[in-house]
Short mmCIF file of C-alpha atoms and ligand atoms in Angstrom, two decimals:
data_model
loop_
_atom_site.label_atom_id
_atom_site.label_comp_id
_atom_site.label_asym_id
_atom_site.label_seq_id
_atom_site.Cartn_x
_atom_site.Cartn_y
_atom_site.Cartn_z
CA MET K 243 83.63 -2.43 -23.20
CA SER K 244 81.54 -5.12 -24.79
CA THR K 245 78.70 -6.32 -26.69
CA ILE K 246 75.81 -6.41 -24.33
CA SER K 247 71.79 -7.22 -24.82
CA VAL K 248 69.23 -3.89 -24.65
CA ARG K 249 67.71 -6.47 -21.77
CA ASP K 250 70.38 -5.91 -19.57
CA LEU K 251 71.52 -2.33 -20.25
CA ALA K 252 70.00 -1.18 -17.01
CA SER K 253 72.18 -2.94 -15.22
CA HIS K 254 75.31 -1.13 -16.92
CA VAL K 255 74.82 2.44 -16.07
CA GLY K 256 77.54 4.72 -16.53
CA GLU K 257 79.45 2.24 -18.60
CA VAL K 258 80.77 1.97 -22.41
CA VAL K 259 79.36 -0.97 -23.98
CA THR K 260 78.74 -2.00 -27.73
CA LEU K 261 75.44 -2.96 -28.96
CA ARG K 262 74.62 -4.44 -31.82
CA GLY K 263 70.94 -4.93 -33.61
CA TRP K 264 68.78 -3.33 -36.12
CA LEU K 265 67.20 0.33 -36.63
CA THR K 266 63.99 1.34 -36.21
CA HIS K 267 63.59 4.27 -36.34
CA LEU K 268 65.50 7.08 -36.67
CA ARG K 269 65.09 10.71 -36.06
CA SER K 270 66.84 13.94 -36.06
CA SER K 271 66.35 17.40 -34.09
CA GLY K 272 69.05 19.90 -35.80
CA LYS K 273 72.39 18.35 -34.88
CA ILE K 274 71.11 15.23 -32.73
CA HIS K 275 70.10 12.35 -33.89
CA PHE K 276 68.01 9.70 -32.47
CA VAL K 277 68.95 6.62 -33.30
CA VAL K 278 66.32 3.47 -31.85
CA LEU K 279 67.56 -0.09 -31.93
CA ARG K 280 66.60 -3.23 -31.56
CA ASP K 281 68.16 -6.51 -30.76
CA GLY K 282 65.57 -8.79 -29.83
CA THR K 283 65.47 -8.40 -26.88
CA GLY K 284 64.41 -4.85 -26.80
CA GLU K 285 64.84 -1.35 -28.08
CA VAL K 286 66.74 1.20 -26.84
CA GLN K 287 66.91 4.83 -28.23
CA GLY K 288 70.57 6.16 -28.59
CA VAL K 289 71.26 9.90 -28.89
CA LEU K 290 74.07 10.76 -31.57
CA ARG K 291 75.85 14.50 -31.35
CA HIS K 292 77.28 16.25 -34.00
CA GLY K 293 81.07 16.24 -33.67
CA GLU K 294 80.96 13.72 -30.96
CA CYS K 295 80.72 11.14 -32.94
CA VAL K 296 82.51 8.63 -35.63
CA TRP K 297 80.32 7.28 -37.88
CA GLU K 298 81.54 4.09 -40.32
CA GLY K 299 79.87 2.70 -43.16
CA VAL K 300 77.74 5.78 -43.65
CA GLU K 301 78.31 8.05 -46.13
CA GLN K 302 75.41 10.22 -45.50
CA LEU K 303 72.13 10.11 -43.02
CA ASP K 304 69.96 8.44 -45.64
CA ASP K 305 71.99 5.69 -45.67
CA LEU K 306 70.66 4.73 -42.36
CA GLU K 307 67.64 2.83 -43.21
CA GLN K 308 65.11 0.99 -41.52
CA GLU K 309 66.24 -2.01 -40.57
CA CYS K 310 69.78 -1.97 -41.51
CA ALA K 311 72.09 -3.82 -39.31
CA LEU K 312 73.94 -1.75 -36.43
CA ALA K 313 76.53 -1.24 -33.99
CA LEU K 314 76.60 1.26 -31.66
CA GLU K 315 79.06 2.17 -29.07
CA GLY K 316 78.01 4.43 -25.95
CA GLN K 317 77.76 5.26 -22.96
CA VAL K 318 74.91 3.58 -20.91
CA ARG K 319 72.74 7.23 -18.87
CA ALA K 320 69.60 6.52 -17.21
CA ASP K 321 66.71 7.90 -18.53
CA PRO K 322 63.22 7.46 -16.50
CA ARG K 323 61.08 8.85 -19.07
CA ALA K 324 62.54 6.47 -21.61
CA PRO K 325 60.43 2.68 -22.01
CA SER K 326 63.97 0.49 -21.09
CA GLY K 327 64.99 3.43 -18.45
CA VAL K 328 68.01 3.64 -20.29
CA GLU K 329 69.23 5.78 -23.00
CA LEU K 330 72.86 5.20 -25.23
CA ASP K 331 75.16 8.39 -25.67
CA VAL K 332 76.36 7.23 -28.77
CA ARG K 333 80.24 8.07 -29.96
CA ARG K 334 80.41 5.67 -32.55
CA LEU K 335 78.02 4.39 -35.28
CA VAL K 336 78.90 1.12 -37.50
CA ARG K 337 76.51 0.56 -40.37
CA LEU K 338 76.97 -3.88 -40.49
CA ALA K 339 74.80 -3.89 -43.73
CA PRO K 340 72.19 -1.87 -45.65
CA SER K 341 68.65 -2.29 -45.43
CA PRO K 342 67.69 -0.52 -48.98
CA HIS K 343 64.14 -0.19 -49.09
CA TYR K 344 62.54 -2.11 -46.29
CA PRO K 345 59.10 -3.12 -48.30
CA ILE K 346 56.95 -2.73 -43.98
CA GLN K 347 56.61 0.65 -43.45
CA PRO K 348 55.95 2.21 -40.18
CA LYS K 349 51.93 2.66 -41.51
CA ALA K 350 49.57 0.34 -42.00
CA HIS K 351 50.33 -2.28 -43.90
CA GLY K 352 47.33 -5.87 -44.76
CA VAL K 353 47.43 -8.46 -42.87
CA ASP K 354 47.70 -9.96 -46.77
CA PHE K 355 50.41 -8.51 -47.22
CA LEU K 356 52.29 -8.88 -43.73
CA MET K 357 51.38 -12.28 -44.25
CA GLU K 358 53.39 -12.72 -47.35
CA HIS K 359 56.66 -10.90 -45.68
CA ARG K 360 55.83 -12.68 -42.81
CA HIS K 361 59.97 -13.62 -43.30
CA LEU K 362 60.20 -9.39 -42.53
CA TRP K 363 57.00 -9.40 -40.17
CA VAL K 364 58.37 -11.11 -37.41
CA ARG K 365 60.52 -8.53 -36.75
CA SER K 366 58.24 -6.00 -35.59
CA PRO K 367 57.93 -5.42 -31.28
CA ARG K 368 54.55 -7.00 -31.36
CA GLN K 369 55.12 -9.92 -33.47
CA ALA K 370 58.35 -10.55 -31.38
CA ALA K 371 56.46 -10.53 -28.38
CA ILE K 372 53.95 -12.91 -29.56
CA LEU K 373 56.89 -15.10 -30.37
CA ARG K 374 58.29 -14.25 -27.11
CA LEU K 375 54.76 -15.17 -25.49
CA ARG K 376 54.42 -18.50 -27.24
CA ALA K 377 58.17 -19.37 -26.38
CA ARG K 378 56.73 -19.11 -22.81
CA ILE K 379 53.77 -20.85 -22.50
CA ILE K 380 55.27 -24.06 -24.26
CA HIS K 381 58.51 -23.50 -21.27
CA ALA K 382 55.71 -23.25 -18.26
CA ILE K 383 53.88 -26.37 -20.32
CA ARG K 384 56.69 -28.33 -20.01
CA ALA K 385 57.74 -27.26 -17.03
CA PHE K 386 54.28 -28.65 -14.99
CA LEU K 387 54.18 -31.77 -17.06
CA ASP K 388 57.72 -32.41 -16.15
CA ASP K 389 57.48 -31.53 -12.63
CA HIS K 390 54.23 -33.91 -12.07
CA GLY K 391 56.53 -36.73 -13.42
CA PHE K 392 55.22 -37.14 -17.44
CA ILE K 393 58.05 -38.24 -19.15
CA LEU K 394 57.95 -36.57 -23.12
CA ALA K 395 58.30 -39.45 -25.44
CA ASP K 396 57.75 -38.67 -28.81
CA PRO K 397 55.75 -40.39 -31.33
CA PRO K 398 56.31 -40.49 -34.44
CA ILE K 399 55.21 -37.52 -37.36
CA ILE K 400 54.82 -40.33 -40.75
CA THR K 401 51.90 -42.55 -39.55
CA PRO K 402 49.69 -45.49 -41.60
CA SER K 403 46.38 -44.67 -40.51
CA ALA K 404 44.29 -42.05 -38.93
CA ALA K 405 44.03 -41.01 -35.40
CA GLU K 406 40.77 -38.45 -35.65
CA GLY K 407 39.09 -39.62 -38.32
CA THR K 408 40.18 -39.74 -42.06
CA THR K 409 38.27 -36.30 -43.64
CA THR K 410 41.45 -34.09 -42.36
CA LEU K 411 44.32 -36.44 -43.53
CA PHE K 412 47.65 -34.90 -45.55
CA PRO K 413 48.83 -38.12 -47.38
CA ILE K 414 52.42 -38.30 -48.73
CA ASP K 415 53.90 -40.56 -50.60
CA TYR K 416 56.32 -43.13 -48.80
CA PHE K 417 58.43 -45.12 -51.52
CA GLY K 418 55.39 -45.55 -52.97
CA GLU K 419 52.94 -46.81 -50.11
CA SER K 420 50.38 -44.40 -49.19
CA MET K 421 51.23 -42.94 -45.85
CA TYR K 422 50.05 -39.71 -43.90
CA LEU K 423 51.58 -36.94 -41.16
CA SER K 424 50.23 -37.31 -37.85
CA GLN K 425 46.67 -35.72 -37.02
CA SER K 426 47.05 -36.08 -33.40
CA GLY K 427 49.97 -38.68 -31.41
CA GLN K 428 47.47 -39.66 -29.03
CA LEU K 429 47.70 -44.02 -30.30
CA TYR K 430 51.19 -44.04 -29.97
CA MET K 431 50.60 -42.06 -27.09
CA GLU K 432 48.48 -44.70 -24.89
CA ALA K 433 51.04 -47.49 -25.95
CA LEU K 434 53.98 -45.25 -24.19
CA ALA K 435 51.83 -44.82 -20.92
CA MET K 436 51.30 -48.49 -20.19
CA ALA K 437 55.14 -48.24 -20.81
CA LEU K 438 56.10 -45.13 -18.76
CA GLY K 439 52.77 -44.54 -16.63
CA ARG K 440 52.29 -40.39 -17.10
CA VAL K 441 53.47 -39.22 -20.81
CA TYR K 442 53.38 -36.19 -22.79
CA ALA K 443 54.29 -35.50 -26.54
CA PHE K 444 55.24 -32.22 -27.84
CA GLY K 445 54.64 -31.93 -31.79
CA PRO K 446 53.64 -30.27 -34.98
CA THR K 447 50.27 -32.35 -36.09
CA PHE K 448 48.88 -32.04 -38.68
CA ARG K 449 44.68 -31.62 -40.41
CA ALA K 450 43.99 -31.41 -44.09
CA GLU K 451 40.97 -28.66 -42.68
CA LYS K 452 39.02 -27.03 -45.16
CA SER K 453 37.88 -24.53 -42.81
CA LYS K 454 39.01 -20.82 -43.07
CA THR K 455 38.33 -19.95 -39.89
CA ARG K 456 40.11 -17.79 -37.13
CA ARG K 457 41.34 -20.85 -35.02
CA HIS K 458 42.37 -23.86 -38.05
CA LEU K 459 45.72 -24.19 -38.85
CA THR K 460 46.31 -26.86 -41.48
CA GLU K 461 49.88 -27.69 -39.36
CA PHE K 462 49.63 -26.73 -35.49
CA TRP K 463 51.71 -27.86 -32.59
CA MET K 464 50.05 -30.16 -29.55
CA VAL K 465 50.89 -31.18 -26.42
CA GLU K 466 48.81 -34.12 -25.97
CA PRO K 467 49.56 -35.96 -22.06
CA GLU K 468 48.65 -39.91 -21.49
CA MET K 469 48.53 -40.95 -17.85
CA ALA K 470 47.89 -44.96 -16.86
CA PHE K 471 45.29 -45.94 -14.03
CA CYS K 472 43.53 -42.64 -14.59
CA GLN K 473 39.80 -41.57 -15.03
CA PHE K 474 37.38 -39.20 -16.65
CA GLU K 475 37.76 -37.02 -13.36
CA GLU K 476 41.57 -36.84 -13.00
CA ASN K 477 41.39 -36.13 -16.63
CA LEU K 478 39.92 -32.95 -15.77
CA SER K 479 41.54 -32.11 -12.70
CA TRP K 480 44.92 -32.50 -14.68
CA GLN K 481 43.58 -30.35 -17.89
CA GLU K 482 42.92 -27.66 -15.31
CA GLN K 483 45.51 -27.65 -13.47
CA LEU K 484 47.94 -27.23 -16.25
CA VAL K 485 45.93 -24.73 -17.64
CA GLY K 486 45.88 -22.41 -14.55
CA TYR K 487 49.57 -23.03 -14.09
CA VAL K 488 50.56 -21.87 -17.62
CA VAL K 489 48.65 -18.57 -17.35
CA GLN K 490 49.92 -17.74 -13.71
CA ASP K 491 52.77 -18.10 -14.98
CA VAL K 492 52.39 -15.95 -17.85
CA LEU K 493 50.92 -13.61 -15.97
CA ALA K 494 54.18 -12.99 -13.33
CA HIS K 495 57.04 -13.52 -16.05
CA MET K 496 55.57 -11.62 -18.82
CA GLN K 497 53.86 -8.64 -18.50
CA PRO K 498 56.43 -6.70 -20.86
CA GLU K 499 54.40 -8.41 -23.75
CA LEU K 500 51.41 -8.51 -22.39
CA SER K 501 51.53 -4.59 -22.83
CA VAL K 502 53.29 -4.53 -25.75
CA LEU K 503 50.13 -6.95 -26.69
CA GLY K 504 47.40 -4.59 -25.22
CA ARG K 505 45.87 -7.68 -23.24
CA ASP K 506 44.28 -6.40 -20.73
CA SER K 507 44.83 -9.11 -17.61
CA GLU K 508 41.79 -9.00 -15.84
CA ALA K 509 40.42 -11.97 -17.14
CA LEU K 510 43.39 -14.06 -17.04
CA GLN K 511 43.93 -13.32 -13.19
CA ARG K 512 39.93 -15.23 -13.09
CA VAL K 513 42.04 -18.29 -14.65
CA VAL K 514 42.30 -20.32 -11.51
CA PRO K 515 41.18 -23.93 -10.88
CA PRO K 516 38.47 -25.34 -10.43
CA PHE K 517 37.01 -24.65 -13.78
CA PRO K 518 32.75 -25.30 -14.60
CA ARG K 519 32.01 -27.82 -16.19
CA VAL K 520 28.72 -28.53 -17.57
CA THR K 521 27.56 -31.69 -19.64
CA TYR K 522 26.50 -31.12 -23.05
CA ASP K 523 22.75 -31.93 -22.63
CA GLU K 524 23.06 -29.20 -19.94
CA ALA K 525 24.89 -26.85 -22.77
CA LEU K 526 22.42 -27.98 -25.38
CA ARG K 527 19.31 -26.70 -23.08
CA LEU K 528 21.41 -23.19 -22.53
CA LEU K 529 21.80 -22.34 -25.76
CA GLN K 530 18.62 -23.48 -26.81
CA ASP K 531 17.18 -21.15 -24.21
CA ARG K 532 18.68 -18.18 -26.02
CA GLY K 533 17.35 -19.04 -29.17
CA TYR K 534 20.03 -21.14 -30.57
CA ALA K 535 18.62 -24.05 -33.19
CA LEU K 536 20.22 -27.16 -32.14
CA THR K 537 19.08 -31.19 -31.52
CA TRP K 538 19.96 -33.49 -29.55
CA GLY K 539 23.42 -34.85 -31.22
CA GLU K 540 24.68 -32.02 -33.31
CA ASP K 541 28.15 -31.00 -32.37
CA PHE K 542 28.38 -27.39 -31.62
CA GLY K 543 30.31 -24.62 -33.75
CA ALA K 544 32.42 -21.48 -32.99
CA PRO K 545 28.86 -19.24 -32.77
CA GLU K 546 28.13 -21.90 -29.91
CA GLU K 547 31.03 -22.47 -28.25
CA THR K 548 31.31 -18.83 -28.22
CA ALA K 549 27.67 -18.20 -26.89
CA LEU K 550 28.49 -20.95 -24.13
CA ALA K 551 31.62 -19.64 -22.71
CA ALA K 552 30.41 -15.87 -22.34
CA MET K 553 28.50 -17.92 -19.88
CA PHE K 554 31.07 -17.94 -17.88
CA ASP K 555 34.20 -16.00 -16.62
CA ARG K 556 36.79 -18.79 -16.62
CA PRO K 557 37.44 -21.89 -19.08
CA VAL K 558 34.43 -24.09 -18.87
CA PHE K 559 34.49 -27.86 -19.59
CA VAL K 560 31.53 -29.40 -21.53
CA THR K 561 31.87 -32.84 -20.50
CA HIS K 562 29.74 -35.89 -21.41
CA PHE K 563 29.04 -35.90 -25.82
CA PRO K 564 26.90 -37.99 -28.01
CA ARG K 565 29.35 -40.75 -28.70
CA ALA K 566 28.24 -40.20 -32.69
CA ILE K 567 29.96 -37.04 -33.10
CA LYS K 568 32.82 -38.35 -30.90
CA ALA K 569 35.92 -40.01 -31.81
CA PHE K 570 36.00 -44.21 -32.01
CA TYR K 571 38.74 -44.95 -29.01
CA MET K 572 36.39 -42.34 -26.36
CA GLN K 573 34.91 -45.01 -23.33
CA PRO K 574 30.88 -44.46 -22.99
CA ASP K 575 29.77 -43.59 -19.96
CA PRO K 576 28.61 -46.98 -17.93
CA GLU K 577 25.25 -45.52 -16.68
CA ARG K 578 24.34 -43.75 -20.37
CA PRO K 579 26.27 -45.33 -23.16
CA ASP K 580 24.85 -43.33 -25.55
CA VAL K 581 27.54 -40.49 -24.29
CA VAL K 582 30.97 -40.36 -23.83
CA LEU K 583 33.52 -39.25 -21.11
CA ALA K 584 34.88 -37.09 -22.78
CA ALA K 585 35.40 -33.03 -22.17
CA ASP K 586 36.30 -30.39 -24.55
CA LEU K 587 37.53 -27.51 -22.32
CA LEU K 588 36.29 -24.11 -24.22
CA ALA K 589 38.73 -20.89 -23.86
CA PRO K 590 36.51 -17.71 -22.40
CA GLU K 591 36.15 -14.71 -24.78
CA GLY K 592 35.22 -16.30 -28.35
CA TYR K 593 38.71 -18.63 -27.88
CA GLY K 594 36.84 -21.30 -28.22
CA GLU K 595 38.33 -25.22 -27.66
CA ILE K 596 41.22 -25.41 -26.72
CA ILE K 597 41.44 -28.87 -25.15
CA GLY K 598 39.99 -32.14 -26.40
CA GLY K 599 40.35 -35.06 -23.86
CA SER K 600 38.64 -38.08 -22.89
CA GLU K 601 38.79 -41.26 -21.32
CA ARG K 602 39.83 -44.32 -23.69
CA ILE K 603 38.15 -47.57 -23.89
CA HIS K 604 39.99 -50.74 -22.18
CA ASP K 605 37.96 -53.23 -22.72
CA LEU K 606 38.90 -55.00 -25.93
CA ASP K 607 35.42 -55.94 -27.47
CA LEU K 608 34.09 -52.47 -26.84
CA LEU K 609 36.82 -51.36 -29.03
CA LEU K 610 36.51 -54.01 -31.61
CA GLN K 611 33.06 -52.68 -32.12
CA ARG K 612 33.65 -49.39 -32.00
CA LEU K 613 36.18 -50.38 -34.56
CA LYS K 614 33.56 -51.84 -36.57
CA ASP K 615 30.63 -49.35 -36.08
CA HIS K 616 33.03 -46.59 -37.30
CA ASN K 617 33.95 -49.02 -40.58
CA MET K 618 37.59 -48.57 -39.78
CA ASP K 619 39.83 -52.05 -40.88
CA PRO K 620 40.85 -53.44 -37.27
CA ASN K 621 43.47 -55.34 -39.17
CA ALA K 622 45.04 -51.70 -39.40
CA TYR K 623 45.37 -51.12 -36.31
CA SER K 624 46.19 -54.57 -35.28
CA TRP K 625 48.76 -53.06 -32.74
CA TYR K 626 46.23 -50.23 -31.16
CA VAL K 627 44.17 -53.44 -29.94
CA ASP K 628 46.60 -55.20 -28.88
CA LEU K 629 47.30 -53.01 -25.66
CA ARG K 630 43.84 -54.22 -24.46
CA ARG K 631 45.20 -57.53 -24.71
CA TYR K 632 47.87 -57.11 -22.70
CA GLY K 633 47.09 -56.18 -19.02
CA SER K 634 44.61 -53.59 -20.38
CA VAL K 635 43.65 -50.28 -17.48
CA PRO K 636 41.71 -47.58 -17.63
CA HIS K 637 43.42 -44.60 -19.10
CA SER K 638 42.69 -41.41 -20.17
CA GLY K 639 44.48 -38.34 -22.02
CA PHE K 640 43.82 -34.97 -23.77
CA GLY K 641 45.44 -32.79 -26.64
CA MET K 642 45.94 -29.21 -25.62
CA GLY K 643 46.14 -26.80 -28.83
CA ILE K 644 49.27 -24.67 -28.31
CA GLU K 645 47.97 -21.89 -30.98
CA ARG K 646 44.64 -21.71 -29.74
CA VAL K 647 46.48 -21.19 -25.90
CA VAL K 648 48.10 -18.96 -27.40
CA ALA K 649 45.67 -16.67 -29.22
CA TRP K 650 43.88 -16.81 -26.26
CA ILE K 651 46.78 -15.65 -23.82
CA ALA K 652 47.68 -12.79 -26.08
CA GLY K 653 44.08 -11.68 -27.12
CA LEU K 654 44.35 -12.76 -30.64
CA ASP K 655 42.08 -12.42 -33.35
CA HIS K 656 43.78 -14.96 -34.90
CA VAL K 657 45.72 -17.92 -34.67
CA ARG K 658 48.29 -17.43 -37.60
CA GLU K 659 49.67 -14.75 -35.55
CA THR K 660 50.72 -16.95 -33.08
CA ILE K 661 53.24 -19.10 -35.19
CA PRO K 662 56.16 -18.16 -36.68
CA PHE K 663 55.37 -19.17 -40.04
CA ALA K 664 51.22 -20.22 -40.32
CA ARG K 665 50.50 -22.84 -42.80
CA THR K 666 46.88 -22.36 -43.78
CA LEU K 667 44.10 -23.65 -46.45
CA ASN K 668 44.65 -20.96 -48.55
CA ARG K 669 49.10 -20.46 -47.55
CA VAL K 670 52.21 -22.69 -47.48
CA TRP K 671 54.55 -18.95 -47.91
CA PRO K 672 56.97 -18.23 -46.90
O1 4AD C 786 39.79 -32.20 -29.80
P1 4AD C 786 41.22 -32.64 -31.15
O2 4AD C 786 41.04 -32.45 -32.73
O3 4AD C 786 41.96 -34.12 -30.06
C1 4AD C 786 42.49 -34.60 -30.87
O4 4AD C 786 43.10 -34.93 -31.32
C2 4AD C 786 43.04 -35.71 -29.54
N1 4AD C 786 43.63 -37.17 -30.27
C3 4AD C 786 43.78 -34.98 -28.28
C4 4AD C 786 44.18 -35.85 -27.38
O5 4AD C 786 43.12 -36.49 -26.85
N2 4AD C 786 45.07 -36.63 -26.81
O6 4AD C 786 42.57 -31.81 -31.04
C5 4AD C 786 43.17 -31.34 -29.75
C6 4AD C 786 43.42 -29.73 -29.88
C7 4AD C 786 41.86 -28.89 -29.83
O7 4AD C 786 41.38 -28.74 -28.66
C8 4AD C 786 42.47 -28.08 -30.10
O8 4AD C 786 43.35 -27.00 -29.30
C9 4AD C 786 43.87 -27.81 -31.47
O9 4AD C 786 44.04 -29.53 -30.93
N3 4AD C 786 43.54 -28.33 -32.46
C10 4AD C 786 43.54 -27.28 -33.91
N4 4AD C 786 44.78 -25.88 -33.29
C11 4AD C 786 44.48 -25.27 -34.77
N5 4AD C 786 44.25 -25.73 -35.76
C12 4AD C 786 43.45 -27.01 -35.97
N6 4AD C 786 42.89 -27.14 -37.55
C13 4AD C 786 43.38 -27.76 -34.82
N7 4AD C 786 42.57 -28.94 -34.50
C14 4AD C 786 42.73 -28.87 -33.25
MG1 MG C 787 37.82 -31.02 -30.17
#
């Protein structure tokens, strides 16, 4: 007899085992009680018959409250009707810890209430499935990059200057000096690409986003690959290979979670490269044809992104954006310097931009000019400018937002459920 996981029960049919976990549900029918136990790896039903089971730590049946901690000892029995394929004939039940008046009851609670109790909400099967899915997605991203010669290199979180514009910076007091939480590790990744060739960052990033949308967090995780000797086209190719790999990996390994989430995986099966591409100009025309009153030079918002993505059955790249609406470091198109060699990858089904990437300026004078155009202090970026002085070569990279990818693959309404403890404009609790 040993303590084993619910997930492994099917290979222990006939054996006597001990399970430890929490009670999700109790139902009685005469002298038989059905106890559903979850242990983080799955759920199983235990069957208790009066007179055939020893109880410890329990005076009466009512002591078995939702989410009390339990140990169940019993014999594993195959049961084709059970979701896990097995049940447990319980001989001994020990209540390890009580759980009086558990706040989240099996009824519909509002999302504010659930977010307020996020520390408990994460126990629900649906939330646990999302977090398992997130872990698998991160695993797949890292496996892909590690297998393709990308070196994980961690940029700092505390930074002296902005990477993505000054409007979304979180300032922090650094021993009397003003510093910022990193919005993106990109500038550092460019330095590291010149040291290691292909690199990636995987970590938290911070944006003081004043927008209250389904897609914005103030603290989110980003994977940021950066490649030396890599130009615009190759950059897009890495992005579609990565996204295709991640989606197919999830389909191959996470069917139980996708079914808990009720995710229709048909749309995901189509996510195989190459992905369609439209230039900003073409996208603008497509949108104008459908009645969107946008003029050249305006950025796309969520409604435009959703409308555009709906015209394609796979993720779509929008390329060659007007220079003026994009970041200072982006390489202008040599044939048309008013647009940049940048692309956003839009996910299908209204999930919007999941990747932003570009070829970077590698010419010293051009970079200095662009800093000036953006009224940025070249002294604050002197180390970054240095990269253009010593063996500067074409290089490109991109940033993929983990939470948006999880929301899309899981088919969720909002990114707040894709991260264990979401940080948004109006929530930093718990
Ligand atoms: O497009 P963004 O701002 O690009 C960069 O930060 C580049 N420096 C990345 C790079 O080239 N290394 O952000 C990249 C991605 C977006 O496409 C989106 O998926 C996600 O990060 N993202 C957010 N996710 C959640 N909440 C927010 N507030 C986000 N802002 C960006
Ligand atoms: Mg972007």
